[in-house]
Short mmCIF file of C-alpha atoms and ligand atoms in Angstrom, two decimals:
data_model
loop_
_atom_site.label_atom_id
_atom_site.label_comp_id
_atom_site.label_asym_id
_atom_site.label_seq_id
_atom_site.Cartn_x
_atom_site.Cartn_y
_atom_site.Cartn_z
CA UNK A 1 110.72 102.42 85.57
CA UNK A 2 111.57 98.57 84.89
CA UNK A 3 109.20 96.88 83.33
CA UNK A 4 109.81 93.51 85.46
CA UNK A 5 108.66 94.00 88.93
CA UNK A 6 111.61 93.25 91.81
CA UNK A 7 109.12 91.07 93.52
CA UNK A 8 105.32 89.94 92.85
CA UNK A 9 102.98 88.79 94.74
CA UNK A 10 100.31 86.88 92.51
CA UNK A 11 96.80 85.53 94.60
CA UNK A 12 98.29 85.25 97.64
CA UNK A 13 96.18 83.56 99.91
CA UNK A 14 96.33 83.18 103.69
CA UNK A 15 94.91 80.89 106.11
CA UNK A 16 95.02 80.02 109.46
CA UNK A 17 93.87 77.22 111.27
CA UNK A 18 92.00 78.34 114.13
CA UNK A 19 89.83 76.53 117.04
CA UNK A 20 86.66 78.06 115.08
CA UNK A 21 88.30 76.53 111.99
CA UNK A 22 89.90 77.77 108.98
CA UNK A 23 90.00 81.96 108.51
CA UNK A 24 91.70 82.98 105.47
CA UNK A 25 92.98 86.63 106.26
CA UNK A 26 94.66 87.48 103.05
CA UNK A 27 92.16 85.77 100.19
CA UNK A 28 93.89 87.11 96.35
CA UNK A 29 95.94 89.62 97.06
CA UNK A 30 98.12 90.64 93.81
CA UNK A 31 100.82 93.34 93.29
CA UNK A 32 104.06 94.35 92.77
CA UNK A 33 107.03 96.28 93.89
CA UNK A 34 109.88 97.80 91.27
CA UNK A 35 112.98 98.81 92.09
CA UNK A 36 113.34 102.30 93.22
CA UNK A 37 109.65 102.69 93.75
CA UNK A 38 107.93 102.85 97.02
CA UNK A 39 104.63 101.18 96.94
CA UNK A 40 101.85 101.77 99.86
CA UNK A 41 99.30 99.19 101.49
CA UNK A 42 96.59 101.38 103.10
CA UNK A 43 93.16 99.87 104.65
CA UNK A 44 91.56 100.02 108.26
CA UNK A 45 92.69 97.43 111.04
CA UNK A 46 92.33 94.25 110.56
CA UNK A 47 92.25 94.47 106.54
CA UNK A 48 95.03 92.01 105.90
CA UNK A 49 98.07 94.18 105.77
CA UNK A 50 100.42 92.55 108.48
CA UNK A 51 99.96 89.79 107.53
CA UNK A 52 100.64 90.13 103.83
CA UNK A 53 104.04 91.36 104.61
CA UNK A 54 104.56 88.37 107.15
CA UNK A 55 103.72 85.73 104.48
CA UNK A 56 105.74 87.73 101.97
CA UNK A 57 108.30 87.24 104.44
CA UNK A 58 107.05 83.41 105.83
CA UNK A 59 107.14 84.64 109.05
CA UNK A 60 103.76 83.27 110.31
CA UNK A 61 103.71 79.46 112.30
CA UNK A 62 103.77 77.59 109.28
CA UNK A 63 102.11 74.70 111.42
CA UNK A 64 98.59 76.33 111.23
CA UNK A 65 99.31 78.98 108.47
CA UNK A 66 98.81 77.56 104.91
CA UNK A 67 100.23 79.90 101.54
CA UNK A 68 98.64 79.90 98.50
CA UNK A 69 99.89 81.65 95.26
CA UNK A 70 103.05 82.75 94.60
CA UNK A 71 105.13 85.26 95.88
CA UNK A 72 108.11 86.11 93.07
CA UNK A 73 111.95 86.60 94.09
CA UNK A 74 114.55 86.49 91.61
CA UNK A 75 112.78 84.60 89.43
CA UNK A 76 112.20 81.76 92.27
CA UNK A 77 108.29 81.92 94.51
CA UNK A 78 109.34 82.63 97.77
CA UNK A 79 106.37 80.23 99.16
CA UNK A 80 108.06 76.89 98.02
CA UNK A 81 111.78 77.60 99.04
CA UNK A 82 113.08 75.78 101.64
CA UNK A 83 113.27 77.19 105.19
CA UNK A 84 117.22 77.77 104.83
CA UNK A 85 116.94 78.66 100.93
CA UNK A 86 114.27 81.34 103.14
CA UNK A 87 116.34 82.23 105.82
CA UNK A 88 119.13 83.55 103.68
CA UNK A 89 117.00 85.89 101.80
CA UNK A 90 115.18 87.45 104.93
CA UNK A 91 117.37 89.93 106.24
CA UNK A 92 119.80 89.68 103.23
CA UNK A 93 118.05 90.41 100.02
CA UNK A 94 114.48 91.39 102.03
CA UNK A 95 114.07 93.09 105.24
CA UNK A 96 111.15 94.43 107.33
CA UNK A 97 110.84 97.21 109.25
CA UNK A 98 108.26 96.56 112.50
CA UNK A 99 106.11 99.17 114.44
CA UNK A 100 107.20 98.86 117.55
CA UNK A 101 111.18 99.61 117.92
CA UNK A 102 111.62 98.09 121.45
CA UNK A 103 110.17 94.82 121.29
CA UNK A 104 112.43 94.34 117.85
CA UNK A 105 115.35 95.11 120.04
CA UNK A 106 117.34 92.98 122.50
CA UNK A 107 117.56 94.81 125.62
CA UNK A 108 120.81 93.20 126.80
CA UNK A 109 122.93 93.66 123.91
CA UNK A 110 124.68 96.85 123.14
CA UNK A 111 122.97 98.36 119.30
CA UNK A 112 126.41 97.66 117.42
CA UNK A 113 126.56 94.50 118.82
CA UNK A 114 123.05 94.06 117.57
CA UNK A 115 123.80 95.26 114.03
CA UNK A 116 127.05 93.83 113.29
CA UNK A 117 125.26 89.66 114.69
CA UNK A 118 123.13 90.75 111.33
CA UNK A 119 126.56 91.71 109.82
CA UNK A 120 128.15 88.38 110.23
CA UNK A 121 124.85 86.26 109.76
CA UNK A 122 124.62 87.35 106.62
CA UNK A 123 127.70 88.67 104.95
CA UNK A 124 130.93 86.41 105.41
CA UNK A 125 133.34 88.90 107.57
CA UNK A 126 134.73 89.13 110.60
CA UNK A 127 133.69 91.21 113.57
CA UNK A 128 135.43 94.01 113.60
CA UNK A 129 134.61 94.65 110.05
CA UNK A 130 130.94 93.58 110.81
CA UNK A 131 131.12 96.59 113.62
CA UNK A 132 132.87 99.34 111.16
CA UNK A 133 129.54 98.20 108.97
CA UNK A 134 127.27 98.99 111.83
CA UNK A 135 128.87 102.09 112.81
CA UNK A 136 128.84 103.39 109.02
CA UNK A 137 124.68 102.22 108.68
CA UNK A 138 124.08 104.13 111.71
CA UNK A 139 125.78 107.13 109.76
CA UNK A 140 123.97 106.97 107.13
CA UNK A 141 120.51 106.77 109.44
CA UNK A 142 121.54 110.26 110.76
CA UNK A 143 122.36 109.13 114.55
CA UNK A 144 124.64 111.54 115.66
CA UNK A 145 128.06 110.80 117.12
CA UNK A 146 127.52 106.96 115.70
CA UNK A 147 131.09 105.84 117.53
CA UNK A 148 129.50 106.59 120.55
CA UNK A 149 125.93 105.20 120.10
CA UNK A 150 126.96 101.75 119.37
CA UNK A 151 127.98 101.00 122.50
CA UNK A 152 124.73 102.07 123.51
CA UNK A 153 121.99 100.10 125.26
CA UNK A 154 118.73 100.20 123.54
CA UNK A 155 116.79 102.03 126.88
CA UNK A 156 119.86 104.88 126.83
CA UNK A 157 118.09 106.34 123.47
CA UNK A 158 115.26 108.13 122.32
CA UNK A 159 112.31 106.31 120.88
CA UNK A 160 113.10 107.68 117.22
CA UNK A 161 116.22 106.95 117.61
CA UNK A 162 115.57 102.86 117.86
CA UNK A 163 113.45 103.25 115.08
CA UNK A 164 116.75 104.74 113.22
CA UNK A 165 118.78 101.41 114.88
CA UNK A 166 116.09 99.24 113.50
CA UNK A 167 116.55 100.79 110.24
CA UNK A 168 120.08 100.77 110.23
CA UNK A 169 119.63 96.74 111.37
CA UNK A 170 117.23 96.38 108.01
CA UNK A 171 119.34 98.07 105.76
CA UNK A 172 122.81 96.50 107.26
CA UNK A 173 122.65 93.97 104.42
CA UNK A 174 121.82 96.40 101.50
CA UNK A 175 118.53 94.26 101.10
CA UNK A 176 117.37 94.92 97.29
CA UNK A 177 113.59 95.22 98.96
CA UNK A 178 112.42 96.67 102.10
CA UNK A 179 109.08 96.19 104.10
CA UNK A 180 108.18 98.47 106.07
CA UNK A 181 105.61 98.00 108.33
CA UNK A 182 103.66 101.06 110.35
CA UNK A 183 107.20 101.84 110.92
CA UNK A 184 106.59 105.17 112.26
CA UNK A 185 102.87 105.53 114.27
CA UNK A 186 105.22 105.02 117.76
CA UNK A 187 106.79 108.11 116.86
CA UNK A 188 105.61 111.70 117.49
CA UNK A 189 105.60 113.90 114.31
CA UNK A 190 108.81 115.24 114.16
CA UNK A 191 110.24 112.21 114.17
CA UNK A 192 108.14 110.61 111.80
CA UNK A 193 108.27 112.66 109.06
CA UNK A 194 112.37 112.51 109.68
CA UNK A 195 112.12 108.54 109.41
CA UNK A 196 109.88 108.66 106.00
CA UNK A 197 113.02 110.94 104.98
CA UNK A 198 115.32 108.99 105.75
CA UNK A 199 113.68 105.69 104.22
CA UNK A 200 113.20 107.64 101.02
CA UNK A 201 116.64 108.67 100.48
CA UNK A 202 118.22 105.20 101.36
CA UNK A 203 115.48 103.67 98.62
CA UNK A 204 117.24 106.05 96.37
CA UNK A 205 120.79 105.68 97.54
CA UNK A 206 120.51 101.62 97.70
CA UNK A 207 117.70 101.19 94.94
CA UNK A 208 115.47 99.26 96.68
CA UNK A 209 111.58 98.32 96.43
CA UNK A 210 110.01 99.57 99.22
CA UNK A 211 106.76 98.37 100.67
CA UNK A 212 105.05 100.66 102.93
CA UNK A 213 102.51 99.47 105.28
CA UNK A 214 100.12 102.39 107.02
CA UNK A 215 96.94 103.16 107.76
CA UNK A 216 97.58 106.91 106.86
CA UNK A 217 96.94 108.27 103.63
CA UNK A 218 99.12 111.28 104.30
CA UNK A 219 102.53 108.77 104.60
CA UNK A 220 101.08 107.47 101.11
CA UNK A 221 101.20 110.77 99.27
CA UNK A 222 104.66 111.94 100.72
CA UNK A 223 106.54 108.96 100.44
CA UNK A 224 104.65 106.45 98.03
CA UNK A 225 104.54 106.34 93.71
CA UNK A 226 101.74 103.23 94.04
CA UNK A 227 99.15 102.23 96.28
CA UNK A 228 97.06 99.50 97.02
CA UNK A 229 93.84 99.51 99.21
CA UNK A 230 92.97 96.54 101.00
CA UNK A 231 90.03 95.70 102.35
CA UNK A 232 89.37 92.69 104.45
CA UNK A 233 91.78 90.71 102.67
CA UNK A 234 91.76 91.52 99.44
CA UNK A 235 92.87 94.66 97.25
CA UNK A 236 90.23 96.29 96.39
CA UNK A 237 91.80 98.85 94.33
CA UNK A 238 95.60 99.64 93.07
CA UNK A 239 97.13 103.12 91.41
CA UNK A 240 99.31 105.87 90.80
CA UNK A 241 99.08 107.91 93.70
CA UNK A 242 98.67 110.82 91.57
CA UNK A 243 95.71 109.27 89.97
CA UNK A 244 94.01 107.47 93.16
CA UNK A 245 93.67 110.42 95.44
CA UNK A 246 92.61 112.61 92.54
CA UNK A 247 90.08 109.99 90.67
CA UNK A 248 89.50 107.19 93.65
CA UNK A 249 87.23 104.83 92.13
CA UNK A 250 86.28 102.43 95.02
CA UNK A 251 83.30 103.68 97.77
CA UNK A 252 85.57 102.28 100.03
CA UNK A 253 88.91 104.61 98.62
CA UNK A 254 86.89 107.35 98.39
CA UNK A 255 85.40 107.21 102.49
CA UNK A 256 89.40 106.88 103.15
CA UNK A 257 90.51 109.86 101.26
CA UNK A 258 87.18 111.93 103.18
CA UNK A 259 88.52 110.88 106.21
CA UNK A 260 91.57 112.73 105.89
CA UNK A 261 91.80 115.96 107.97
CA UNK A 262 92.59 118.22 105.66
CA UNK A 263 95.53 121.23 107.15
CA UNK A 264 93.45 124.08 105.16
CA UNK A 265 89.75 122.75 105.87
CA UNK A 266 87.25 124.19 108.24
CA UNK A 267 88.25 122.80 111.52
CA UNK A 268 84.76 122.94 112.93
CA UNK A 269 83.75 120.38 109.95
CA UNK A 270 82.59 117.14 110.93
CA UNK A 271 85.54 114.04 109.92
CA UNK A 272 83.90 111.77 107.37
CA UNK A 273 83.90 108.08 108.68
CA UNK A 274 82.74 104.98 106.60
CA UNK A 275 79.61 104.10 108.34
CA UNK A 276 79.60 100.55 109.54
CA UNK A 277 82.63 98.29 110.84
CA UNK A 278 84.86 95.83 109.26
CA UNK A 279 82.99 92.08 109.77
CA UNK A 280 85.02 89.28 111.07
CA UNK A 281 87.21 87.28 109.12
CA UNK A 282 84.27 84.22 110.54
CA UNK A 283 81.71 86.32 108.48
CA UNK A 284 83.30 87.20 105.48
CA UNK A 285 79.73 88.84 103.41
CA UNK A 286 79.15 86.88 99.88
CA UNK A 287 78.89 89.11 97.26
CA UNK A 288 81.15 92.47 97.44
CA UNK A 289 82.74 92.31 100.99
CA UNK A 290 82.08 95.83 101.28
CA UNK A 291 78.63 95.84 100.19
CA UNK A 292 77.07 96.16 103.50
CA UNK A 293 79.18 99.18 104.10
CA UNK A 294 78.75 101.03 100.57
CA UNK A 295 75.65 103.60 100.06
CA UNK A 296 75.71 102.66 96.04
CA UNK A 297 75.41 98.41 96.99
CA UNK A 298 72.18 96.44 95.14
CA UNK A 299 71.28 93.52 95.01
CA UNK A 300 74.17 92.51 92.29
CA UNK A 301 76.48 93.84 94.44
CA UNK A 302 75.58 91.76 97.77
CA UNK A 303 75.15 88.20 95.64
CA UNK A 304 77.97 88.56 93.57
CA UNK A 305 82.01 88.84 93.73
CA UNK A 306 83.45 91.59 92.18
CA UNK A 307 87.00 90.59 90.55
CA UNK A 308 90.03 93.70 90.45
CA UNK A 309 89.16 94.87 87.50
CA UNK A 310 92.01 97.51 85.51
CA UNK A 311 90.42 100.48 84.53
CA UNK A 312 92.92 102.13 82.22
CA UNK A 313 96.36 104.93 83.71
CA UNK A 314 97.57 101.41 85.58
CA UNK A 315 94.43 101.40 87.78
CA UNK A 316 92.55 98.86 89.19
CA UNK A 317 89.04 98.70 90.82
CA UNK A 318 87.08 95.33 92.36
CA UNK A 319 83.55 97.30 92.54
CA UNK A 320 80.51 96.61 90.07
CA UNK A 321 79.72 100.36 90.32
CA UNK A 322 83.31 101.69 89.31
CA UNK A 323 82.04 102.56 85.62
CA UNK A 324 78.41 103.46 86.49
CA UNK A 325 80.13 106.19 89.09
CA UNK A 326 82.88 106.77 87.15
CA UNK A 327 80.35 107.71 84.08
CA UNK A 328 77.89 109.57 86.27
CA UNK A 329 80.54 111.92 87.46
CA UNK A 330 82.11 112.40 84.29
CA UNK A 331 78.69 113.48 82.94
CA UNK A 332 77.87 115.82 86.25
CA UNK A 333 81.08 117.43 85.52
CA UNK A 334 80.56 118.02 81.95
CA UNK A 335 77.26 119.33 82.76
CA UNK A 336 78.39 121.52 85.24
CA UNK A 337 81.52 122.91 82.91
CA UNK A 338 78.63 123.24 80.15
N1 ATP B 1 97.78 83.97 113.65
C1 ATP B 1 96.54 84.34 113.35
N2 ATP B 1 95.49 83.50 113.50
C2 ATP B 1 94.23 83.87 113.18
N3 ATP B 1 93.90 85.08 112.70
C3 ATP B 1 94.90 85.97 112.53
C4 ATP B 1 96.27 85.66 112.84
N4 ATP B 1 97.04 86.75 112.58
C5 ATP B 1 96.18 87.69 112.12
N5 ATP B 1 94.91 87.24 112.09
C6 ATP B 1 93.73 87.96 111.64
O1 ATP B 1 93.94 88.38 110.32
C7 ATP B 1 93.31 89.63 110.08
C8 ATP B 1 94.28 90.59 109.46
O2 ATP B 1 95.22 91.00 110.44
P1 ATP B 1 96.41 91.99 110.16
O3 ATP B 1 97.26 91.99 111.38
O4 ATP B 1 97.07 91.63 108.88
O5 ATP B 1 95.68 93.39 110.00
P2 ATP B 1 96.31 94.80 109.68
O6 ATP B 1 95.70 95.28 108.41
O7 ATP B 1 97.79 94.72 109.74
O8 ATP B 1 95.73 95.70 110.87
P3 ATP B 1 96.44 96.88 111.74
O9 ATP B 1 96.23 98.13 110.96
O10 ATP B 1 95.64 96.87 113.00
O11 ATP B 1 97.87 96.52 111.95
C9 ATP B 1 92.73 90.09 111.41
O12 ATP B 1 91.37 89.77 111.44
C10 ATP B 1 93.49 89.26 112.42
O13 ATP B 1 92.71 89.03 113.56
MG1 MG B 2 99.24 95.50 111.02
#
């Protein structure tokens, strides 16, 4: 594993300018991604995730959005380039994958028309080699008969099969990191677990960073080495995923992971769900944002900020109670092995 991240995102902060006034959406958000390593960003709706990957990739309407931090490239942060310095790295060296494959498409425009306009955008050729590109990146998606497809309309194919196009359209310019956000909850099953496949052997095959947005903690353990848990706009804890699911440290982790249905597990058992719902961005809690939420909050907890915190194994916590908990059950487990 290299020991300098391909990109890093240090206290990123978000915030829009809204009627009600300023909402900051993302408020010190800090990771990293290495090359060859897929890293997950798991939390419930509205936690920040979308648009940490849009101001990764200054996609928001930088009239009422304002950055703060620094998001690292190639030794340059991303936040202060210029909007052409900008527009030559998305889609070249970074590319995102959306959720929805048919509002990313152009309806008009035949798919290997679509993929080789990325083609010659970014890489200096002509068309025809920009369309031998196209057809090969749809190969190496798994479309079948790829000579036919791209001359293809994006309504004459299957839902999972846009998804592939739109991967094929990411990947076109070998990017050296890919976002990838929610890029299969359109799908059905089948298709999704063929997708996460696919994604992990081009990460592989091209060595990329990959950033995996979900709200599904079974996408995290198939296809992710890291993860970090957001919660209204911040991380609230970052790991191994080996170490997460097996020692989650955060109340807020741990509801997740009990929320999972497990395949084996009595079916008649009731799904655990964190009590509670996430407050508006407008009333952000002082104190520990999830302190209204979490059965181990006191009075420390709901007047004062927790910071992310690193625990030891590469894991990090933002919780007052990590250690206590942490402590409690070590000593409930020794007592039990006793
Ligand atoms: N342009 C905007 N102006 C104001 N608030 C915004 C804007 N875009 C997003 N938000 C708010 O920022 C918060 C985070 O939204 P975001 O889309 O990142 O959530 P998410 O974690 O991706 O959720 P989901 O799982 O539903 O996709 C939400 O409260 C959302 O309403
Ligand atoms: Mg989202």
């Amino acid at each position: 594993m290299s020991s300098q991240p391909l990109l890093e995102v240090n206290h990123l902060k978000t915030t829009f300018a809204t009627e009600e006034g300023p909402v900051t959406a993302v408020d010190d958000v800090t990771f990293g991604v290495n090359k060859g390593e897929t890293i997950g960003i798991v939390g419930e709706s509205g936690c920040g995730k979308s648009v940490t990957s849009e101001s990764i990739m200054r996609l928001l309407d930088e009239k009422t959005t304002k950055y703060e931090g620094e998001v690292l490239f190639e030794g340059k942060n991303l936040l202060q380039l210029s909007k052409a310095d900008m527009r030559d790295i998305r889609g070249n060296k970074i590319s995102m994958v959306f959720q929805d494959p048919m509002t990313s498409l152009n309806p008009v425009q035949t798919i290997g028309d679509q993929i080789a306009e990325v083609i010659v955008i970014h890489q200096k050729v002509s068309k025809g080699e920009a369309f031998k590109k196209a057809e090969e990146m749809l190969r190496l998606t798994g479309i079948p008969a790829p000579e036919k497809r791209i001359n293809e309309y994006p309504h004459e194919i299957s839902g999972g099969m846009r998804q592939r196009v739109l991967i094929a359209m990411a990947l076109a310019c070998r990017p050296k990191v890919l976002i990838a956000d929610e890029p299969t909850t359109a799908l059905d099953v089948t298709i999704q677990a063929q997708i996460l496949d696919l994604i992990d052997e081009l990460k592989s095959e091209l060595e990329m960073g990959v950033i995996m947005i979900t709200h599904d903690l079974g996408v995290v353990a198939e296809v992710c080495q890291r993860v970090v848990v957001m919660y209204l706009g911040q991380v609230i804890e970052e790991g191994e995923v080996g170490t997460l699911f097996s020692r989650p440290l955060h109340p807020y982790t741990r509801g997740l992971l009990k929320s999972i249905p497990q395949l084996d597990g009595d079916r008649t058992e009731k799904l655990h769900v964190i009590e509670g719902v996430v407050p508006p961005l407008t009333a952000v809690p002082t104190g520990c944002r999830f302190a209204p939420r979490c059965a181990f909050a006191d009075d420390h907890c709901t007047s004062k900020a927790p910071v992310l915190e690193e625990i030891g194994d590469g894991q990090k916590v933002r919780c007052w109670k990590a250690d206590e908990l942490l402590k409690k059950e070590g000593h409930e487990h020794n007592a039990a092995t006793i």
